[in-house]
Structures are given as C-alpha cells and as structure tokens.
C-alpha cells in the first residue's frame, strides 16, 4: 500500500470518527435537554409537598403544553445564536450604545435568553402577577418557573433562586459581568418601541440587528401562545389577563408598511371556536385537523401513508366567513407541519389574468410564488372561465401545473357561489381530480347577524342602548326574511354598522362639549333617524 493510500485512509478514518463523535454529542445534548426538563418536574414536585415552595399543582397535560411552546422559543434562540451576522450586529450595536462588545457565543446565548426573560417579565406584570407577594402560590406563578427552567435547565433555576429576585429587578441582576452590555441592548428595544409600533424587547432588538423575519414572527406567535396557555391554566382568564392577550394580538398584527402579515398569531383552533355561527364549517375543519394529527402519528410509527390532497373548495354566499376560515386553516396547516409558513395570499381573476396574450402565465406564476409554503385563496374562482376569451383558461392551466410541481409547498382554496363553483370544477378534469374537499358556508341566521353587529360595536368600543339592540334584531330578522340571492351576510352587517357610526357623527357634530361617554354611545336616533 503506497503512502498516498495510507494517508487517504487515515483522513477518511478521522472524518468517520469525527462524524460519530458529533452524532454522539448531539444525542447527548438531546438527552441532557430531556433530563433537564425531567429534573424541572422533580424539583417542582418533590415527594414531600410540605417543603415545596409551590402550592398549586400543574397537570402533566398542562406541563406538556407549556413545555411545547417553551422549547419552540428555545429552538429559535439556539438558531439565532448561531448567526454570525446577528452576533456581529448585536455586538457592534452594544458598543455604539455605550456598552461592551459580546465576548463569546456563551454570552450571546445568555443575552438572548435574558431578553426573552424580560419579555416574560413584562407579560406577567401586564397580567398582574408580579407583585410584592410573589410566593408561587398560583398556577400562573408556577408556570414562570417552568418556562425559565426549561429554557435554562434546573441548575440555573436553583442558582438564581427560580428567577424571582432577577425578575423583580429593573434588569436581570445575575448579569453583573455583562450588565452594561445587557442594559444598552434593552435601551435599544425601548427606543425602537418608542419610535415605531409596540413590540417585544426580543424582536425589537433582533429586528435592528438583522434577525430573520420568519424567526421574529415565530417568536411573537409562540410567545403569545405560551402566555395564553399560562393565563388559561387555572381555568379562569381574569379581565387583566384577557386585556393583555388582546394587546399581544395587536402587537403581533402590527407591521411596518410592506411587511407580510401572518395568518394566525393566535391559536387557530381557538380562533375557529370564537367565530359566530358556522357550526357545520367548524366541524369540517376539526375533522380535517384530526385527520392530519392521526396521519402524523402513523408517520411517526413508520406506517404507510396514502396520497392525500388538502386543496379545498369553499362554497356559499358572500360574507359567510370564507376568507376568515381560510386564514385559520392556513394556520392549522402550519402548526401541523404541512406548510412551512402558513401565510395566506388572497387573489381573484384580476390578480391572475392579464390583458394580453402570453402575460397571464407570468402574472399567475408571480402570485403563486408569493403563496409558496402557504395557502393561495382564489375568490370567485368560477370567473376564470368567462365566455368569449381563453386567458382565464391559461391561468387555470398554469395553476394546475404549479399545484403538481409544488405539491409539497402549496395548498389552494377556491371560493365562490355554490352552483357556479360546481360548474367551474366540473368544466375541467384537472380541477375535478385535484379538488375533492368541499366545505359549504351557510348564510347566517338573524340572531347570528345581530351578534356580529354587537361584536363589531364592542371591538370598536361603542356601547349600544337596549332599544338599539332590539331595533337591530328586528331589522335583521326582516332583512333575512326578504334577503336576495346574493345577500351579503356579515358584509351587510359591517356596512350597516358603518352607516350607524356616520349617523352618530352627524348627531355629535352639533354638540360642543363632547365626553367619552357621548363618543362611545350609539342611540336609537343613530340607527333609525
């Protein structure tokens, strides 16, 4: 055997040994992560309950939910900590703000976790749980120790006395060695919030330091879901907790101009349940969600999986919640791992069909590219086969090809009137073979429309006198009894509410000393002049 061959064998052997060592190290880290979580449970639930500082037990199911969202945030933090660009940008930013440069990756990871802890502190303060009598007596209090324990490991919990002293300080007091650096970064988060929309310290700082937009979006979503699970853990959401959860949704929805909106900042299944009416639609969506869950379990157990299509056809009159449910369904697809991003791109014929030959395919492909890893929602899809021209057919052909080419990255939902959509699907064998999941959206009842009117008023901080409520119920009952074929349902109610607000404005314009009560009250003369 010549020298070169021996050398190559040695190099290959070293590479194999290195790969095996890396794999073993990876398994060891995963085991440590799990054992750390188990030790958190042991620490929180010692055999001698009388010596425990906790007085309210969290069930295994509740713990698993807290663990799920905490680990999602930890995974994001670990991913961001490996970004050299963010590391360098954050270190430079700290120096510019009068702090110290970041010494190493350990400090960088510690900083990211600590800024997350500050966001948790803010959430607890807003919900009224960080008080002078902080004794871990409530389930919500216990959850904070769980979260910090999962993020940092039990040894950190013991070392920092379960973070209670740290969280009661203006800044985390165990960070004495990098305190100036840490405070300077928090100042950046505060200044960003003052200049622009409200945001969390973690995402405000990372957005300035070039953090990935998808990562920041995932952080906002998982933080909301974590805090939402904590607020509901005792079976009772207080007014203060609900007010903060509502504020978090507003924070998650605010974006700079031109930024892409996420489809489901809140938990999709909860948003579905909050919808007024639509029980048959809710049942269909739950069935689909359960099917995906069971399918994933089969995959985990190595069982075969038949081919399945998630493309849908939504049928029904306008204003029956088709777009809203599509947005929620996109969030479910994302949470179940079917889609990477789960955003919703809405369009119609005008967004797909061009005026000149050869341009429709380009226009359609451009929209589809925006929808990749999410859901493409095409409203009034039947209009693509308008008589007298074939540009719409070009859009359909392009769509069908992309649905096949990008079948793992694209889900399409077609929507429109029931009869017209049936004719549209049946007009093309390609459509008929790909769309076999239909969800019918029924018209709202008069009572449901009245509830929608009242919910819109509440959302925009208007109060309704009882005679106004009675008038709305009676008026909508009459409208429903005489409704035309293309009745607008919730869209009709929104238009009605806008007219009422305008009438109120006309009435208040004559007043000189307006009070908050006058500005929020809707009177009978505003709706029945």
Coordinates of C-alpha atoms in Angstrom, one line a residue:
X1 CA 0.0 0.0 0.0
X2 CA 1.6 3.3 -1.0
X3 CA 1.9 6.4 1.1
X4 CA -0.9 8.3 -0.6
X5 CA -3.4 5.5 0.0
X6 CA -2.4 5.2 3.7
X7 CA -2.8 9.0 4.0
X8 CA -6.3 8.9 2.4
X9 CA -7.3 6.0 4.7
X10 CA -6.2 8.0 7.8
X11 CA -8.1 11.1 6.7
X12 CA -11.3 9.1 6.0
X13 CA -10.9 7.4 9.3
X14 CA -10.6 10.7 11.1
X15 CA -13.7 12.0 9.3
X16 CA -15.7 9.0 10.3
X17 CA -14.6 9.2 13.9
X18 CA -15.4 13.0 13.9
X19 CA -18.9 12.3 12.4
X20 CA -19.5 9.6 15.0
X21 CA -18.4 11.9 17.8
X22 CA -20.6 14.7 16.5
X23 CA -23.6 12.3 16.4
X24 CA -22.9 11.1 19.9
X25 CA -22.6 14.6 21.2
X26 CA -25.9 15.5 19.5
X27 CA -27.6 12.6 21.2
X28 CA -26.0 13.5 24.5
X29 CA -27.3 17.1 24.2
X30 CA -30.8 15.9 23.4
X31 CA -30.7 13.6 26.4
X32 CA -29.5 16.4 28.6
X33 CA -32.3 18.6 27.4
X34 CA -34.9 15.9 28.2
X35 CA -33.3 15.1 31.6
X36 CA -33.2 18.8 32.4
X37 CA -36.9 19.0 31.8
X38 CA -37.5 15.9 33.9
X39 CA -35.4 17.5 36.7
X40 CA -37.6 20.5 36.5
X41 CA -40.6 18.3 37.2
X42 CA -38.8 16.6 40.1
X43 CA -37.8 19.9 41.5
X44 CA -41.3 21.3 41.3
X45 CA -43.0 18.2 42.6
X46 CA -40.8 16.8 45.4
X47 CA -42.2 13.8 47.3
X48 CA -42.5 15.9 50.5
X49 CA -45.1 18.5 49.3
X50 CA -44.8 20.4 52.6
X51 CA -41.3 21.5 51.8
X52 CA -42.1 22.7 48.3
X53 CA -42.4 26.5 47.6
X54 CA -45.3 25.7 45.3
X55 CA -48.9 25.3 46.4
X56 CA -50.8 24.7 43.1
X57 CA -50.1 21.6 41.0
X58 CA -49.9 21.7 37.2
X59 CA -51.2 18.6 35.4
X60 CA -49.0 16.6 33.0
X61 CA -51.1 17.8 30.1
X62 CA -50.7 21.4 31.1
X63 CA -47.0 20.9 31.6
X64 CA -46.6 19.4 28.2
X65 CA -48.3 22.5 26.6
X66 CA -46.0 24.9 28.5
X67 CA -43.0 22.7 27.5
X68 CA -44.0 22.7 23.8
X69 CA -44.1 26.4 23.4
X70 CA -41.1 27.0 25.7
X71 CA -39.0 24.5 23.6
X72 CA -40.2 26.3 20.4
X73 CA -38.8 29.5 21.7
X74 CA -35.6 27.8 22.9
X75 CA -35.1 26.3 19.4
X76 CA -35.4 29.8 17.9
X77 CA -32.9 31.3 20.4
X78 CA -30.5 28.5 19.6
X79 CA -30.9 29.1 15.9
X80 CA -30.3 32.8 16.2
X81 CA -27.3 32.3 18.5
X82 CA -25.6 30.5 15.6
X83 CA -26.0 33.5 13.2
X84 CA -22.6 35.3 12.8
X85 CA -24.3 38.3 11.2
X86 CA -26.7 38.8 14.1
X87 CA -23.9 38.2 16.6
X88 CA -21.6 40.8 15.0
X89 CA -24.5 43.3 14.6
X90 CA -25.6 43.0 18.2
X91 CA -22.0 43.4 19.4
X92 CA -21.5 46.5 17.3
X93 CA -24.8 47.9 18.4
X94 CA -23.9 47.4 22.1
X95 CA -20.6 49.3 21.6
X96 CA -22.4 52.1 19.8
X97 CA -24.8 52.4 22.7
X98 CA -22.0 52.6 25.3
X99 CA -22.0 49.0 26.3
X100 CA -19.3 46.3 25.9
X101 CA -18.8 44.0 22.9
X102 CA -20.1 40.5 23.2
X103 CA -17.2 38.3 24.3
X104 CA -18.2 34.9 23.1
X105 CA -21.1 32.7 22.0
X106 CA -21.9 31.7 25.5
X107 CA -22.5 35.3 26.5
X108 CA -24.5 35.8 23.2
X109 CA -26.8 32.9 24.1
X110 CA -27.1 34.1 27.7
X111 CA -28.1 37.6 26.4
X112 CA -30.8 36.2 24.1
X113 CA -32.3 34.1 26.9
X114 CA -32.2 37.0 29.3
X115 CA -34.0 39.3 26.8
X116 CA -36.7 36.7 26.5
X117 CA -36.9 36.6 30.3
X118 CA -37.6 40.3 30.2
X119 CA -40.4 39.8 27.8
X120 CA -41.9 37.2 30.2
X121 CA -41.5 39.7 33.0
X122 CA -43.5 42.2 31.0
X123 CA -46.2 39.7 30.3
X124 CA -46.5 38.8 34.0
X125 CA -46.5 42.5 35.0
X126 CA -49.3 43.3 32.5
X127 CA -51.4 40.3 33.7
X128 CA -51.0 41.4 37.3
X129 CA -48.9 38.5 38.5
X130 CA -45.6 40.2 39.5
X131 CA -46.4 41.7 42.9
X132 CA -44.7 42.2 46.3
X133 CA -46.4 38.9 47.4
X134 CA -44.6 36.8 44.8
X135 CA -44.9 33.3 46.5
X136 CA -45.5 30.9 43.6
X137 CA -48.9 30.2 45.1
X138 CA -50.8 30.4 41.8
X139 CA -50.6 28.1 38.8
X140 CA -49.6 31.0 36.7
X141 CA -46.7 31.8 39.0
X142 CA -45.5 28.2 38.9
X143 CA -45.6 28.3 35.1
X144 CA -42.9 31.1 35.0
X145 CA -40.6 28.8 36.9
X146 CA -41.4 26.0 34.4
X147 CA -40.6 28.2 31.4
X148 CA -37.3 29.6 32.8
X149 CA -36.4 26.1 34.0
X150 CA -37.0 24.6 30.5
X151 CA -35.1 27.4 28.8
X152 CA -32.1 27.4 31.2
X153 CA -32.1 24.0 32.9
X154 CA -32.7 23.1 36.6
X155 CA -29.2 24.1 37.7
X156 CA -29.9 27.7 36.6
X157 CA -33.2 27.7 38.4
X158 CA -31.5 26.6 41.7
X159 CA -28.6 29.0 41.2
X160 CA -30.8 32.0 40.6
X161 CA -33.5 31.1 43.1
X162 CA -36.1 30.4 40.4
X163 CA -35.5 33.8 38.9
X164 CA -37.8 35.5 41.4
X165 CA -35.1 38.0 42.6
X166 CA -34.0 38.5 39.0
X167 CA -37.5 39.3 37.7
X168 CA -38.2 41.7 40.5
X169 CA -35.3 43.9 39.4
X170 CA -35.2 46.6 36.6
X171 CA -32.7 44.4 34.8
X172 CA -31.7 40.8 35.5
X173 CA -29.4 41.1 38.5
X174 CA -27.3 38.0 37.9
X175 CA -25.8 39.5 34.8
X176 CA -23.3 41.6 36.7
X177 CA -20.5 40.6 34.4
X178 CA -22.2 41.9 31.2
X179 CA -24.7 44.3 32.8
X180 CA -23.7 47.4 30.8
X181 CA -24.0 45.4 27.5
X182 CA -27.3 44.0 28.5
X183 CA -28.8 47.3 29.6
X184 CA -27.6 49.0 26.4
X185 CA -29.5 46.4 24.3
X186 CA -32.6 46.8 26.3
X187 CA -32.4 50.5 25.8
X188 CA -32.4 49.8 22.0
X189 CA -35.6 47.7 22.4
X190 CA -37.2 50.5 24.3
X191 CA -36.2 53.2 21.8
X192 CA -37.5 51.1 18.9
X193 CA -40.8 50.8 20.6
X194 CA -41.0 54.5 21.3
X195 CA -40.2 55.4 17.7
X196 CA -42.5 52.8 16.0
X197 CA -45.1 50.2 16.8
X198 CA -45.2 48.5 20.1
X199 CA -43.1 45.3 20.1
X200 CA -41.4 42.9 22.5
X201 CA -37.8 43.6 23.5
X202 CA -36.5 40.4 21.9
X203 CA -38.0 41.1 18.4
X204 CA -37.3 44.9 18.6
X205 CA -33.6 44.3 19.3
X206 CA -33.3 41.4 16.7
X207 CA -35.1 43.5 14.0
X208 CA -32.4 46.2 14.4
X209 CA -29.7 43.6 14.3
X210 CA -30.8 41.9 11.0
X211 CA -32.7 39.0 12.5
X212 CA -34.6 36.7 10.1
X213 CA -38.2 38.0 9.7
X214 CA -39.7 34.5 9.8
X215 CA -37.8 33.8 13.1
X216 CA -39.1 37.0 14.7
X217 CA -42.6 36.2 13.5
X218 CA -42.4 32.7 15.1
X219 CA -41.1 34.2 18.3
X220 CA -44.2 36.6 18.5
X221 CA -46.6 33.7 17.8
X222 CA -45.0 31.3 20.3
X223 CA -44.8 33.9 23.0
X224 CA -48.5 34.7 22.6
X225 CA -49.4 31.0 22.7
X226 CA -47.2 30.4 25.7
X227 CA -48.7 33.3 27.6
X228 CA -52.2 32.4 26.5
X229 CA -51.7 28.8 27.8
X230 CA -50.4 30.3 31.1
X231 CA -53.3 32.7 31.5
X232 CA -55.8 29.8 31.0
X233 CA -54.1 27.2 33.1
X234 CA -56.3 27.7 36.2
X235 CA -59.5 27.6 34.1
X236 CA -60.2 31.3 34.6
X237 CA -58.9 34.2 32.5
X238 CA -59.1 37.4 34.5
X239 CA -60.0 40.7 32.9
X240 CA -56.4 41.9 33.3
X241 CA -55.1 38.7 31.6
X242 CA -57.6 39.0 28.8
X243 CA -56.7 42.6 28.2
X244 CA -53.0 41.7 27.8
X245 CA -53.7 38.8 25.5
X246 CA -55.8 41.2 23.3
X247 CA -52.9 43.6 23.4
X248 CA -50.5 40.9 22.3
X249 CA -52.6 40.1 19.3
X250 CA -52.5 43.8 18.4
X251 CA -48.7 43.8 18.7
X252 CA -48.5 40.6 16.6
X253 CA -50.7 42.2 13.9
X254 CA -48.8 45.5 13.7
X255 CA -46.1 45.5 11.0
X256 CA -44.2 48.2 9.1
X257 CA -45.6 49.1 5.7
X258 CA -45.0 46.4 3.1
X259 CA -44.3 43.6 5.6
X260 CA -46.1 40.3 5.2
X261 CA -48.9 39.5 7.6
X262 CA -49.1 36.2 9.4
X263 CA -52.2 34.2 9.1
X264 CA -52.7 33.1 12.7
X265 CA -51.0 34.9 15.5
X266 CA -53.4 33.3 17.9
X267 CA -54.1 29.6 18.2
X268 CA -56.0 28.7 15.1
X269 CA -58.4 26.2 16.8
X270 CA -59.3 28.9 19.4
X271 CA -59.9 31.5 16.7
X272 CA -62.2 29.0 14.9
X273 CA -64.3 28.5 18.1
X274 CA -64.7 32.2 18.6
X275 CA -66.4 32.6 15.2
X276 CA -70.1 33.3 15.5
X277 CA -72.3 30.5 13.9
X278 CA -70.7 28.3 11.2
X279 CA -71.0 25.2 13.3
X280 CA -71.0 22.8 10.2
X281 CA -67.9 24.6 8.9
X282 CA -66.2 24.3 12.3
X283 CA -66.9 20.6 12.3
X284 CA -65.4 20.1 8.9
X285 CA -62.3 22.0 9.8
X286 CA -61.9 20.0 13.1
X287 CA -62.3 16.7 11.1
X288 CA -59.5 17.8 8.8
X289 CA -57.3 18.8 11.7
X290 CA -57.9 15.5 13.4
X291 CA -57.1 13.6 10.2
X292 CA -53.8 15.4 9.9
X293 CA -52.9 14.6 13.5
X294 CA -53.7 10.9 13.1
X295 CA -51.8 10.8 9.8
X296 CA -48.7 12.3 11.5
X297 CA -48.9 9.6 14.3
X298 CA -49.0 6.9 11.6
X299 CA -45.9 8.5 10.1
X300 CA -44.1 8.6 13.4
X301 CA -44.8 4.8 13.8
X302 CA -43.5 4.0 10.3
X303 CA -46.9 3.1 8.8
X304 CA -47.6 3.7 5.2
X305 CA -49.4 6.9 4.2
X306 CA -51.7 7.1 1.2
X307 CA -51.5 10.2 -1.1
X308 CA -53.9 12.9 0.1
X309 CA -54.9 16.3 -1.2
X310 CA -55.5 19.3 1.1
X311 CA -56.8 21.6 -1.6
X312 CA -60.3 22.8 -0.8
X313 CA -63.4 24.4 -2.4
X314 CA -65.4 26.8 -0.2
X315 CA -68.9 27.4 -1.5
X316 CA -71.6 29.8 -0.3
X317 CA -72.8 33.4 -0.5
X318 CA -70.6 36.4 0.2
X319 CA -69.9 37.5 3.8
X320 CA -70.1 34.0 5.3
X321 CA -66.6 33.9 6.6
X322 CA -64.8 32.0 3.8
X323 CA -61.7 34.2 3.9
X324 CA -61.5 34.2 7.7
X325 CA -61.7 30.4 7.8
X326 CA -59.1 30.1 5.0
X327 CA -56.8 32.2 7.2
X328 CA -57.4 30.0 10.2
X329 CA -57.0 26.8 8.2
X330 CA -53.7 28.1 6.9
X331 CA -52.5 28.5 10.5
X332 CA -53.6 24.9 11.2
X333 CA -51.6 23.6 8.2
X334 CA -48.6 25.5 9.5
X335 CA -48.9 24.2 13.1
X336 CA -49.4 20.6 11.9
X337 CA -46.2 20.8 9.8
X338 CA -48.0 20.6 6.5
X339 CA -46.8 24.1 5.4
X340 CA -43.6 25.8 6.5
X341 CA -45.0 29.4 6.7
X342 CA -48.8 29.0 6.5
X343 CA -49.4 32.5 5.3
X344 CA -52.5 33.4 3.2
X345 CA -52.3 35.1 -0.2
X346 CA -55.7 36.3 -1.4
X347 CA -56.5 37.0 -5.1
X348 CA -59.2 36.8 -7.7
X349 CA -59.4 36.9 -11.5
X350 CA -57.9 40.3 -11.8
X351 CA -54.8 39.1 -9.9
X352 CA -54.3 36.1 -12.2
X353 CA -55.5 37.1 -15.7
X354 CA -53.6 39.7 -17.9
X355 CA -55.0 41.7 -20.8
X356 CA -52.6 40.4 -23.5
X357 CA -51.6 37.0 -24.8
X358 CA -48.7 35.4 -23.0
X359 CA -48.9 37.7 -19.9
X360 CA -51.4 35.6 -17.9
X361 CA -48.9 32.8 -17.2
X362 CA -46.4 35.3 -15.9
X363 CA -49.0 37.1 -13.7
X364 CA -50.3 33.8 -12.3
X365 CA -46.8 32.4 -11.6
X366 CA -46.0 35.6 -9.7
X367 CA -48.9 35.2 -7.4
X368 CA -48.2 31.5 -6.9
X369 CA -44.6 32.3 -6.0
X370 CA -45.8 34.6 -3.2
X371 CA -48.1 31.8 -1.9
X372 CA -45.4 29.1 -1.7
X373 CA -45.2 27.4 1.7
X374 CA -48.7 28.8 2.3
X375 CA -52.2 28.9 1.1
X376 CA -53.4 30.6 -2.2
X377 CA -57.0 31.7 -1.8
X378 CA -58.8 32.5 -5.1
X379 CA -62.2 34.2 -4.6
X380 CA -64.9 34.0 -7.2
X381 CA -62.7 31.4 -9.0
X382 CA -65.5 30.5 -11.4
X383 CA -64.9 33.9 -13.2
X384 CA -61.7 32.4 -14.7
X385 CA -63.8 30.7 -17.3
X386 CA -65.6 33.8 -18.5
X387 CA -67.1 33.4 -22.0
X388 CA -65.5 34.9 -25.1
X389 CA -61.8 34.6 -24.2
X390 CA -59.3 32.0 -23.2
X391 CA -56.9 34.0 -21.0
X392 CA -58.7 32.6 -17.9
X393 CA -58.0 29.1 -19.2
X394 CA -54.3 29.9 -19.4
X395 CA -54.4 30.9 -15.7
X396 CA -56.1 27.6 -14.8
X397 CA -53.5 25.6 -16.8
X398 CA -50.7 27.4 -15.1
X399 CA -52.2 26.9 -11.7
X400 CA -52.7 23.1 -12.2
X401 CA -49.1 22.7 -13.4
X402 CA -47.8 24.6 -10.3
X403 CA -50.0 22.6 -8.0
X404 CA -48.3 19.5 -9.3
X405 CA -44.8 20.9 -9.4
X406 CA -45.0 22.4 -5.9
X407 CA -47.5 20.0 -4.3
X408 CA -45.5 19.9 -1.1
X409 CA -45.3 23.7 -0.8
X410 CA -48.7 24.9 -1.9
X411 CA -52.3 24.5 -0.9
X412 CA -55.1 26.1 -3.0
X413 CA -58.5 27.1 -1.8
X414 CA -61.1 28.1 -4.4
X415 CA -64.2 30.0 -3.3
X416 CA -67.5 31.3 -4.8
X417 CA -71.2 30.7 -5.1
X418 CA -72.2 27.1 -4.8
X419 CA -73.8 26.4 -8.2
X420 CA -71.2 28.4 -10.1
X421 CA -68.3 26.6 -8.3
X422 CA -69.7 23.2 -9.1
X423 CA -69.9 24.1 -12.8
X424 CA -66.4 25.5 -12.7
X425 CA -64.9 22.4 -11.1
X426 CA -66.7 20.1 -13.4
X427 CA -65.6 22.0 -16.5
X428 CA -62.0 20.8 -16.2
X429 CA -60.8 17.3 -15.5
X430 CA -57.7 18.6 -13.9
X431 CA -59.6 20.7 -11.4
X432 CA -62.0 17.8 -10.7
X433 CA -59.2 15.4 -9.9
X434 CA -57.4 17.8 -7.6
X435 CA -60.3 19.4 -5.6
X436 CA -62.4 16.8 -3.8
X437 CA -62.7 18.5 -0.4
X438 CA -65.8 20.8 -0.3
X439 CA -66.9 23.0 2.6
X440 CA -70.3 24.7 2.4
X441 CA -70.7 28.0 4.2
X442 CA -74.4 28.6 5.1
X443 CA -76.0 32.0 5.4
X444 CA -76.1 33.5 8.9
X445 CA -79.4 33.5 10.9
X446 CA -80.9 36.8 12.0
X447 CA -79.7 36.2 15.6
X448 CA -76.1 35.4 14.4
X449 CA -76.1 38.6 12.3
X450 CA -77.2 40.6 15.3
X451 CA -74.4 39.0 17.4
X452 CA -71.9 40.0 14.7
X453 CA -73.2 43.6 14.8
X454 CA -72.8 43.7 18.6
X455 CA -69.3 42.2 18.5
X456 CA -68.2 44.8 15.9
X457 CA -69.5 47.5 18.2
X458 CA -67.7 46.1 21.2
X459 CA -64.5 45.7 19.3
X460 CA -64.5 49.4 18.3
X461 CA -65.5 50.5 21.9
X462 CA -69.1 51.5 21.2
X463 CA -71.9 50.9 23.6
X464 CA -75.5 50.2 22.5
X465 CA -78.6 51.1 24.4
X466 CA -81.2 48.4 24.8
X467 CA -83.6 49.9 22.3
X468 CA -80.8 50.0 19.7
X469 CA -80.2 46.2 20.3
X470 CA -83.9 45.5 19.9
X471 CA -84.1 47.5 16.7
X472 CA -81.0 45.7 15.3
X473 CA -82.5 42.3 16.0
X474 CA -85.9 43.2 14.4
X475 CA -84.4 44.9 11.4
X476 CA -82.1 42.0 10.7
X477 CA -84.9 39.5 11.1
X478 CA -86.8 41.4 8.4
X479 CA -83.8 41.6 6.1
X480 CA -83.1 37.8 6.4
X481 CA -86.8 37.0 5.7
X482 CA -86.6 39.0 2.5
X483 CA -82.9 38.5 1.5
X484 CA -82.0 38.3 -2.2
X485 CA -79.9 35.6 -3.7
X486 CA -76.6 37.5 -3.3
X487 CA -77.3 38.7 0.2
X488 CA -74.0 40.0 1.8
X489 CA -74.5 38.4 5.3
X490 CA -71.7 39.7 7.6
X491 CA -70.6 42.1 4.9
X492 CA -74.1 43.6 5.0
X493 CA -73.8 44.0 8.8
X494 CA -70.4 45.7 8.6
X495 CA -71.9 48.2 6.1
X496 CA -74.9 48.8 8.4
X497 CA -72.5 49.4 11.3
X498 CA -70.5 52.0 9.3
X499 CA -73.7 53.8 8.4
X500 CA -74.7 53.9 12.1
X501 CA -71.4 55.4 13.1
X502 CA -71.7 58.0 10.4
X503 CA -75.2 58.9 11.7
X504 CA -73.8 59.2 15.2
X505 CA -71.1 61.5 13.9
X506 CA -73.7 63.8 12.3
X507 CA -75.6 63.9 15.6
X508 CA -72.4 64.6 17.7
X509 CA -71.2 67.3 15.3
X510 CA -73.9 69.6 16.8
X511 CA -72.5 69.2 20.3
X512 CA -69.9 71.4 21.8
X513 CA -68.6 69.6 24.9
X514 CA -68.1 66.0 23.9
X515 CA -67.4 63.4 26.6
X516 CA -66.0 59.9 26.3
X517 CA -69.5 58.5 27.1
X518 CA -71.1 60.6 24.3
X519 CA -68.4 59.4 21.8
X520 CA -68.9 55.7 22.6
X521 CA -72.8 55.6 22.9
X522 CA -75.0 54.6 19.9
X523 CA -78.5 55.8 20.4
X524 CA -81.7 54.8 18.6
X525 CA -81.7 58.0 16.5
X526 CA -78.4 56.9 15.0
X527 CA -79.8 53.8 13.6
X528 CA -83.4 54.9 13.0
X529 CA -83.3 58.6 12.2

